[in-house]
Coordinates of C-alpha atoms and ligand atoms in Angstrom, one line a residue:
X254 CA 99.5 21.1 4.2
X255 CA 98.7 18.1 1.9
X256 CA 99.1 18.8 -1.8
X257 CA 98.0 16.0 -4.2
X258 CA 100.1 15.0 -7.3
X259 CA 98.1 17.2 -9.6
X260 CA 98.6 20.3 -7.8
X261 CA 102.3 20.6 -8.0
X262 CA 102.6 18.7 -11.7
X263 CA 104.1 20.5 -14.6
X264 CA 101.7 22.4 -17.0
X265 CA 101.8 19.1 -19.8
X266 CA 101.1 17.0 -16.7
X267 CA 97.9 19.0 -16.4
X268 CA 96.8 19.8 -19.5
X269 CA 97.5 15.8 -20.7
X270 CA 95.1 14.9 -17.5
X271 CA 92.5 17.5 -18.8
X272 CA 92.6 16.2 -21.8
X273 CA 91.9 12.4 -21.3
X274 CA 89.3 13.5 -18.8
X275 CA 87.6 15.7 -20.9
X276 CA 87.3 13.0 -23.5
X277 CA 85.8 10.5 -21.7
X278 CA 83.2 12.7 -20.1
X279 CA 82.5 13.6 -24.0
X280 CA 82.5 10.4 -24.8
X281 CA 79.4 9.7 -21.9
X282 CA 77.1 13.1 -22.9
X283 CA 77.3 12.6 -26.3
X284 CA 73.5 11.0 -27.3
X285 CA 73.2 10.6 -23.8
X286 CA 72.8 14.3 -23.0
X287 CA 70.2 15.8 -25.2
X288 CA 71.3 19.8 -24.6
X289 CA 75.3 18.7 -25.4
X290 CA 74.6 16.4 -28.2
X291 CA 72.7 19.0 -30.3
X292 CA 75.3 21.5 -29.2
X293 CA 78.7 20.1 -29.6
X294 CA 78.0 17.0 -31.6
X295 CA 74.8 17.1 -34.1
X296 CA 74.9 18.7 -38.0
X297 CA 79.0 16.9 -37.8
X298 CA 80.1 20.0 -35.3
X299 CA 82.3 17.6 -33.5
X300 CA 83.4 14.2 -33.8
X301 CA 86.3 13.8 -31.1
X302 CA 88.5 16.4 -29.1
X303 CA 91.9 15.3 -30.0
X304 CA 93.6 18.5 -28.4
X305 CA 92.9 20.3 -25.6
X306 CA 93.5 23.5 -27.6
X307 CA 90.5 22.0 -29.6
X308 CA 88.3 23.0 -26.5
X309 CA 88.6 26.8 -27.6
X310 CA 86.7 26.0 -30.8
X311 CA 83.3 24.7 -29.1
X312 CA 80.3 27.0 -28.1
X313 CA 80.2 28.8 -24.9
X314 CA 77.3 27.6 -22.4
X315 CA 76.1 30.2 -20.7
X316 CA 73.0 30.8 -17.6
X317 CA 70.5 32.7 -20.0
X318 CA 71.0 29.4 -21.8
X319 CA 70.6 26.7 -19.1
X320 CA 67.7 28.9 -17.6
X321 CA 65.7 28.7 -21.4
X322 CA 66.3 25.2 -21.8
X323 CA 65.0 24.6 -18.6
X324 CA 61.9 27.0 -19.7
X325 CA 61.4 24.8 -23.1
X326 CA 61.9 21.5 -20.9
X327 CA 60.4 21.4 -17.4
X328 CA 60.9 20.9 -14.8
X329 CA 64.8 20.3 -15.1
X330 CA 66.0 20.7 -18.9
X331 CA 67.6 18.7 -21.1
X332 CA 71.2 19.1 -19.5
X333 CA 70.8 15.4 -18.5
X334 CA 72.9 12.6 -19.0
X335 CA 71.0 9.9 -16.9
X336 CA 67.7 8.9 -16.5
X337 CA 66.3 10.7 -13.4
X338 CA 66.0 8.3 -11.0
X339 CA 70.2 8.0 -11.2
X340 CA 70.3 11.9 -9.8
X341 CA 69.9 12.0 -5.6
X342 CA 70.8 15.8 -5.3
X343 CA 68.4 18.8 -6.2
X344 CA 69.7 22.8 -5.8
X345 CA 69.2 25.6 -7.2
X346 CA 71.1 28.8 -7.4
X347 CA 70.1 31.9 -5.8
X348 CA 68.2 33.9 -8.4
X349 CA 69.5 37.4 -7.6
X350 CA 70.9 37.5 -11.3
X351 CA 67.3 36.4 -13.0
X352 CA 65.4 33.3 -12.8
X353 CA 66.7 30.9 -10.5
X354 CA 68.0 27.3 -12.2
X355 CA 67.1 24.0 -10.5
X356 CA 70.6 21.6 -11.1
X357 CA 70.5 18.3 -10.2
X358 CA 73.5 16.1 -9.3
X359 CA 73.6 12.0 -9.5
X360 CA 75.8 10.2 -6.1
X361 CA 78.5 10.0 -8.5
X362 CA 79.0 13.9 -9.1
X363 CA 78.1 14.5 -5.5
X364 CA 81.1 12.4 -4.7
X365 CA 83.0 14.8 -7.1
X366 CA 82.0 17.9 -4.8
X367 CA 82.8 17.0 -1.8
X368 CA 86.2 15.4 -3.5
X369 CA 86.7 19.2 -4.8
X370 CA 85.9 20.6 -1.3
X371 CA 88.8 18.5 0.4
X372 CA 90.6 20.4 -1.6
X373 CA 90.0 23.3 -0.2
X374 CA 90.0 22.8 3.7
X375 CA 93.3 21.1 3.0
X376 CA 94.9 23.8 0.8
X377 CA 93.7 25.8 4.1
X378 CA 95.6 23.2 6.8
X379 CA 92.5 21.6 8.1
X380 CA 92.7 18.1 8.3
X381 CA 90.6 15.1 10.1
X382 CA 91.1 16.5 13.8
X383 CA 89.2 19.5 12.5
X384 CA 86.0 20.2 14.0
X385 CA 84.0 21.9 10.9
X386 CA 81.3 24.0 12.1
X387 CA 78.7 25.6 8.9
X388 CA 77.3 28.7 9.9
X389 CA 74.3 28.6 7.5
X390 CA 70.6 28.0 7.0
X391 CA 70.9 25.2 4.6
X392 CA 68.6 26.1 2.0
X393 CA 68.5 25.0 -1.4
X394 CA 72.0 26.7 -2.3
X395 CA 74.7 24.2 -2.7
X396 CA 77.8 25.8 -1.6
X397 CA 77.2 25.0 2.5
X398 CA 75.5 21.3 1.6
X399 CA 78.7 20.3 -0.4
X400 CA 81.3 22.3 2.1
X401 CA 79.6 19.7 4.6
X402 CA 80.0 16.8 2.5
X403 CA 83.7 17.8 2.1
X404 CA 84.4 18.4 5.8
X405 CA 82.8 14.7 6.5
X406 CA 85.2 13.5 3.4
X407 CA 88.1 15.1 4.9
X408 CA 87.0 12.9 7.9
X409 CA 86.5 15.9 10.3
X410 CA 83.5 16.0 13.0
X411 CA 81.2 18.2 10.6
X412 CA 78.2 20.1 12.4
X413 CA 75.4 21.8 10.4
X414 CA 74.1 25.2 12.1
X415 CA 71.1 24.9 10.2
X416 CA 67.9 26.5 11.9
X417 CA 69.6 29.0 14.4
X418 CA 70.2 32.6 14.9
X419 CA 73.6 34.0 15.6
X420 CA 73.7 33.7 19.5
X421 CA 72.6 29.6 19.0
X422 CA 75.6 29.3 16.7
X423 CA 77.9 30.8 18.7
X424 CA 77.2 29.3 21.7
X425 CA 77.0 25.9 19.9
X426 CA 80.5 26.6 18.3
X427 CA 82.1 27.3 21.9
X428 CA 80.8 24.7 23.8
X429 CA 81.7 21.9 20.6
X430 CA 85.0 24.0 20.2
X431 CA 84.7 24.2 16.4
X432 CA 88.2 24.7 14.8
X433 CA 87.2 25.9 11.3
X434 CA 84.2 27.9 10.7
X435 CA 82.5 27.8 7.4
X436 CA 80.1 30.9 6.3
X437 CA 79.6 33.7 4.2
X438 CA 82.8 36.7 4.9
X439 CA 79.8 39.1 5.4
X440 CA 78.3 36.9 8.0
X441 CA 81.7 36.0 9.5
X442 CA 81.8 39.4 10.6
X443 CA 77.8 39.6 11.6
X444 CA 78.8 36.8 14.0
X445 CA 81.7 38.9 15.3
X446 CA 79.3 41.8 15.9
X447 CA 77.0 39.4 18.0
X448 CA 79.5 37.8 19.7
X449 CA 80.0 41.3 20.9
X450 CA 77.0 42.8 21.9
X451 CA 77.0 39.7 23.9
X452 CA 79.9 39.8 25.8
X453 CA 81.4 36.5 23.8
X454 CA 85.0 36.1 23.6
X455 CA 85.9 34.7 19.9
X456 CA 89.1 36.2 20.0
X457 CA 90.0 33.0 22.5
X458 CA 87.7 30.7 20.9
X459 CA 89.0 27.5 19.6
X460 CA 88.3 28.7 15.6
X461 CA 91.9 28.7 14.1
X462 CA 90.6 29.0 10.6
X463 CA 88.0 30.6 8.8
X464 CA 86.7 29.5 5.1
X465 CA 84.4 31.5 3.1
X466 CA 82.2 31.2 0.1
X467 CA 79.5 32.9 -1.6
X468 CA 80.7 36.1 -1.7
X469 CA 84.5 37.4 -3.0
X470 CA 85.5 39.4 0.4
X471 CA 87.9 36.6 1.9
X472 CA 90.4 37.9 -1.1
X473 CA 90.0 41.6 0.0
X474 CA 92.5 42.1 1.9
X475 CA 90.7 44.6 4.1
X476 CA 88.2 42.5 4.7
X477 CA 90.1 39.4 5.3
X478 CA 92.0 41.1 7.5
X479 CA 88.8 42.3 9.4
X480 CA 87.8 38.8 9.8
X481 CA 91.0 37.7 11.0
X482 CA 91.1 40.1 13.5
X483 CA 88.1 39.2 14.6
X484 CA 88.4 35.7 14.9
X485 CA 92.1 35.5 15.5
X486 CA 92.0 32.9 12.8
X487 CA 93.4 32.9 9.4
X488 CA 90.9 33.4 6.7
X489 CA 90.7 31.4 3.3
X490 CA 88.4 32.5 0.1
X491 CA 87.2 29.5 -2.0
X492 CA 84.9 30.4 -5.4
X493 CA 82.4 28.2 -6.7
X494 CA 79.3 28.1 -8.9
X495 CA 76.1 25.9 -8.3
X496 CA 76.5 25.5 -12.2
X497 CA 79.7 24.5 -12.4
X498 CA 81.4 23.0 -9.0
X499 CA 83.9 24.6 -6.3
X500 CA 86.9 25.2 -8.5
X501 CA 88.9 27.1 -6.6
X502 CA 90.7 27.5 -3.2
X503 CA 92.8 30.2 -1.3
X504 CA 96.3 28.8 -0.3
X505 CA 99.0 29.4 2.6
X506 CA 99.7 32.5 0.5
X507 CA 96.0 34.0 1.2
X508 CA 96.4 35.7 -2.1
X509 CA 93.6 35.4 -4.1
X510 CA 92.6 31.4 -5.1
X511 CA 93.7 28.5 -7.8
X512 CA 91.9 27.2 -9.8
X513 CA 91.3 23.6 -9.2
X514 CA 92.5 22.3 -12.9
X515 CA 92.7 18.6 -12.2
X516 CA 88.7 19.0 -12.3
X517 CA 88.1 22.2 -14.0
X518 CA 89.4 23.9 -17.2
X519 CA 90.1 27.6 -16.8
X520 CA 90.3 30.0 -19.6
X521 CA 90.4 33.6 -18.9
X522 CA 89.3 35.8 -21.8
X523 CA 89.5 39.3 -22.9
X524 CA 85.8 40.8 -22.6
X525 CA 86.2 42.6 -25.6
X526 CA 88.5 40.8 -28.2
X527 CA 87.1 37.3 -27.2
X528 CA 90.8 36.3 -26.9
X529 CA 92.7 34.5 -24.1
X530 CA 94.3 37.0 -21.7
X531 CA 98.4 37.3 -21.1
X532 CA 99.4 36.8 -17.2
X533 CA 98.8 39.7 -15.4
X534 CA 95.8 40.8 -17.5
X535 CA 92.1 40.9 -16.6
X536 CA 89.5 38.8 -18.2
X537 CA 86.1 36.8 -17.9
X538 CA 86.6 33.6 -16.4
X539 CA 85.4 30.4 -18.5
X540 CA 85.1 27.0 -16.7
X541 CA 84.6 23.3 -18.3
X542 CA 84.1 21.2 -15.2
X543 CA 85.7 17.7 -15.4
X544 CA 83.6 15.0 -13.0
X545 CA 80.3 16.1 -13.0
X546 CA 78.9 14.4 -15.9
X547 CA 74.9 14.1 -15.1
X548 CA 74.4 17.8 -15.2
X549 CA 78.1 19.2 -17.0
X550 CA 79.0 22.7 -17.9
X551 CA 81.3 22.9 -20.8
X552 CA 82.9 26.3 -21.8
X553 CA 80.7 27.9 -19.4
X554 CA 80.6 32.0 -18.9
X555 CA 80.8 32.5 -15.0
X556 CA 80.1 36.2 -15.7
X557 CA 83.2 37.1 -13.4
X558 CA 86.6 38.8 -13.6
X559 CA 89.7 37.2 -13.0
X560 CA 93.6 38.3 -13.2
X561 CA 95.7 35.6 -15.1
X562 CA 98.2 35.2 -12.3
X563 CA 100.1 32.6 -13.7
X564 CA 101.5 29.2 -12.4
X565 CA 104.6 29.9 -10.4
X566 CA 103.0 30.4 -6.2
X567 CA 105.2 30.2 -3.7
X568 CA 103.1 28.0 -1.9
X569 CA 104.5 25.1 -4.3
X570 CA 101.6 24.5 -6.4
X571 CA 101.2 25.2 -10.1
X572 CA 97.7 25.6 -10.7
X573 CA 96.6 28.7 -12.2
X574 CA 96.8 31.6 -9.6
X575 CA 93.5 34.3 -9.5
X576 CA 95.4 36.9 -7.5
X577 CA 92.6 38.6 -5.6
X578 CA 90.2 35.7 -6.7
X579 CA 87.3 36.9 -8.0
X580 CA 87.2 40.6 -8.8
X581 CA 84.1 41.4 -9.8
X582 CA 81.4 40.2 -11.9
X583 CA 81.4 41.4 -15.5
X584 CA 78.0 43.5 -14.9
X585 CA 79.1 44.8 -11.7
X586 CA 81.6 47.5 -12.8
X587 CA 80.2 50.9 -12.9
X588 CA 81.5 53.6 -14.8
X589 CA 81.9 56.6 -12.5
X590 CA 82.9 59.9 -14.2
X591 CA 85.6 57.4 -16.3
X592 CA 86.8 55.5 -13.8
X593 CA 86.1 52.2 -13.6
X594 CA 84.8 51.0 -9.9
X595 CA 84.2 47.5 -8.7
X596 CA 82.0 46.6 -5.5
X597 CA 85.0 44.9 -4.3
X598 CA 87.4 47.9 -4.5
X599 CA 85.2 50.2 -2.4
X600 CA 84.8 47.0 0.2
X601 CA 88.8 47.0 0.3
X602 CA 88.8 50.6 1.3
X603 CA 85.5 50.5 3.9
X604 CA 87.1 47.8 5.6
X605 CA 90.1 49.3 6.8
X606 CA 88.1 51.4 9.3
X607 CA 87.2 49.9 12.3
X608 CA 84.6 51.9 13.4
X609 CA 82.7 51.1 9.8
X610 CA 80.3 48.9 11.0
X611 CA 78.2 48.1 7.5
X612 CA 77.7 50.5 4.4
X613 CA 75.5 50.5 1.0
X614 CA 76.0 51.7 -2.6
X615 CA 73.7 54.1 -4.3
X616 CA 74.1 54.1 -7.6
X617 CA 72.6 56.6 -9.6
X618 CA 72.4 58.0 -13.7
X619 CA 73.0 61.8 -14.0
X620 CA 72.3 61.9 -17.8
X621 CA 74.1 59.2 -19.4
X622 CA 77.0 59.0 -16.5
X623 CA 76.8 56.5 -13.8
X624 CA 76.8 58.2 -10.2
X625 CA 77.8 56.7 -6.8
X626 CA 77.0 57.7 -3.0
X627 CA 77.4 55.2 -0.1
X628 CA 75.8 55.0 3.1
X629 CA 78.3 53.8 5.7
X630 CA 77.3 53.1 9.6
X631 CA 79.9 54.9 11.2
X632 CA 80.3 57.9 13.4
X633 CA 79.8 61.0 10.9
X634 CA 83.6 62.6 12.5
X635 CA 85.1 59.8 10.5
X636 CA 83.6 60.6 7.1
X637 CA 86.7 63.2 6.0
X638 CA 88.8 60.3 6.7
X639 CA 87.1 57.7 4.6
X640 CA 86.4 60.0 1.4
X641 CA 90.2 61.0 1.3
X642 CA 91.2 57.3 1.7
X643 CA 88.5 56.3 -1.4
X644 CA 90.2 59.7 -3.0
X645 CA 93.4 58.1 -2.7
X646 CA 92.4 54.5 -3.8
X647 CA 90.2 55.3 -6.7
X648 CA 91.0 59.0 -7.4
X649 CA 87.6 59.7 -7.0
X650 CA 85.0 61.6 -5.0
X651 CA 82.6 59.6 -3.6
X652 CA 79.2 61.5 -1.2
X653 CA 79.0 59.6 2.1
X654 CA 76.5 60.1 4.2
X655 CA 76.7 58.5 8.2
X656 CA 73.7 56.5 9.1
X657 CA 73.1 55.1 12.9
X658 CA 75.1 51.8 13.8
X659 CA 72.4 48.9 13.1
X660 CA 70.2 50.3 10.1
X661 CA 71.8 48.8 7.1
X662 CA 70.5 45.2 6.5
X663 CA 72.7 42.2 7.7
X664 CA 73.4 39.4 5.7
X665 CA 73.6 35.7 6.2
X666 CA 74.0 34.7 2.1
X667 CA 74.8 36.6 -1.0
X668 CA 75.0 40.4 0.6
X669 CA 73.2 43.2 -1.4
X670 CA 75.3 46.6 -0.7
X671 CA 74.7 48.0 -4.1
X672 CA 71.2 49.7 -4.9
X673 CA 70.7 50.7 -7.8
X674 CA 67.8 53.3 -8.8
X675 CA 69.3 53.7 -12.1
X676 CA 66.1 52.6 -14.0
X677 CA 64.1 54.4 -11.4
X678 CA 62.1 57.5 -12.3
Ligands
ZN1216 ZN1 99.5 29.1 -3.8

């Protein structure tokens, strides 16, 4: 396992690192970057960031933002800190949380993503002699575009399974015998379902480890576990953002992820009080990113939940620890008869039965209470089982109903499980 300086380095080490980097990015948007300047610097806001503590005084950025500015300035906003012609890279995020946003990167902060991605196939023992095979359709969404600039980085044979369905992939996978295999955890497990309708052995295949983006379920334990089962491979979450960069990486521990701080600034903050979170509490994550100075993100809402697990991991390093990575997304939690239930939770439970094939959330509004019912493929015998486990796990009592194996939807990206006919009448 490689570890750079950073990564192990004390917490002034860090923070006097973030600070000097932080300044000279600054130092580069201010007047050059028309959204930034009037934000941070115009009307004598700020002059220079002499501490990083100063940081916690600027204005969050946040997508409803981004996605107006972008509105007010087509076709790509004012977040721009070069001419256009200097930018090479054009993505855009997904668009299942509102309008999509077109980001565009210059060589220099595509550089910087795959620098951040060697990251994580390292913190999850893949090296050069890696054979890196991305399960993915290589759309506009960045994650799979910069996993495969990090995997050619990292200097590892890198092979793109654009433009195929399942049985193509596999096949491809076993007759290149791909080491690590790079997809969605949802899909990781479609392709374990295929693999088996079709008679494929992946228990013996040559996949030793699995990486996952996209989607939280590689910190699930249930669901990691699934995967690894699966696979026989050991199974690594990374987070990441098309607005802010892939900051952070699951380690030998499997325990959640770091964050990445030589190139990202983490704060964790209380949803309520506004306030930075003790270790062991729960907050929204906010991310400045550090090397991506065409199109940065500075004090940027991510929307998700996080637990402040400190800086002491016993895989050596001392970069902030998310235990269980990415919990939920601020908007996700439902209120169900008081208790408060994340998608992820109900996955952690689900997961733990093998003969749970795929399921979906109904969520529902009984007056002004929030109501749940899943659908869950599995054999209707088994249903008992599953709501005392949930029972047990969330002290709730949740309706399930058994539908036939293979009439949920399957996902390949960014799975749906939760409907919600709230505002339906
Ligand atoms: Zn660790």
């Amino acid at each position: 396992m490689f570890m750079s300086g950073l990564e192990t380095a004390t917490r002034s080490l860090i923070e006097e690192h973030q600070l000097a980097r932080l300044q000279l990015g600054l130092e580069r948007i201010r007047t050059m970057n028309r959204f930034y300047d009037e934000k941070l610097f115009q009307n004598g806001r700020l002059s220079k960031l002499e501490r990083l503590t100063d940081l916690h005084n600027l204005p969050f950025t946040n997508k409803r933002e981004l996605v107006a500015d972008q509105a007010a300035h087509p076709l790509f906003g004012s977040n721009l800190t070069y001419p256009l012609g200097e930018y090479v890279r054009l993505h855009q995020t997904s668009g299942t949380t509102g309008h999509p946003l077109k980001i565009l990167d210059t060589q220099e902060s595509w550089d910087w993503w795959a620098e951040c991605w060697t990251s994580i196939y390292r913190a999850a023992g893949a090296s050069k002699n890696d054979i890196v095979y991305l399960a993915f359709g290589f759309g506009p969404f960045i994650g799979f575009w910069s996993a495969y600039e990090g995997a050619k980085r990292l200097g590892a044979l890198t092979i793109p399974g654009g433009g195929m369905d399942s049985v193509q992939r596999l096949r491809a996978m076993q007759e290149i015998g791909a080491t690590v295999l790079v997809c969605t955890p949802s899909y990781a497990l479609r392709l374990a379902e295929v693999a088996q309708e079709n008679g494929m052995d992946i228990q013996n295949s040559a996949v030793r480890v699995t990486i996952h983006a996209g989607e939280p379920g590689a910190s699930i334990p249930a669901t990691r576990e699934r995967i690894e089962q699966a696979w026989n491979a050991k199974t690594y979450d990374h987070t990441g953002m098309t607005e802010m960069g892939a900051f952070g990486f699951a380690c030998s521990q499997q325990n959640g992820v770091h964050i990445n701080e030589s190139e990202f600034i983490a704060e964790i903050l209380d949803i309520r009080t506004g306030q930075p979170v003790a270790e062991g509490e729960t907050g929204e994550l906010i991310l400045t990113n550090l090397g991506r100075w065409g199109s940065p993100a500075i004090r940027y809402r991510t929307g998700d939940l996080v637990r402040h697990g400190g800086y002491n991991c016993p895989c050596g390093r001392t970069l902030l620890h998310l235990p269980g990575g990415i919990l939920g997304r601020a908007d996700d939690m439902l209120i169900v008869r008081g208790v408060n239930v994340y998608p992820s939770a109900l996955a952690d439970v689900l997961h733990r039965f093998p003969g749970v094939a795929e399921y979906k959330v109904i969520v529902t509004r009984e007056g002004a209470m929030d109501e749940i019912a899943l659908q869950v493929e599995c054999p209707s015998a088994m249903i008992s089982e599953i709501q005392e486990e949930l029972h047990i796990a969330l002290n709730l009592r949740i309706p399930i109903e058994a539908v036939a194996l293979g009439t949920l939807p399957r996902f390949e990206l960014k799975a749906k499980r939760v409907e919600d006919r709230r505002n339906r009448r």
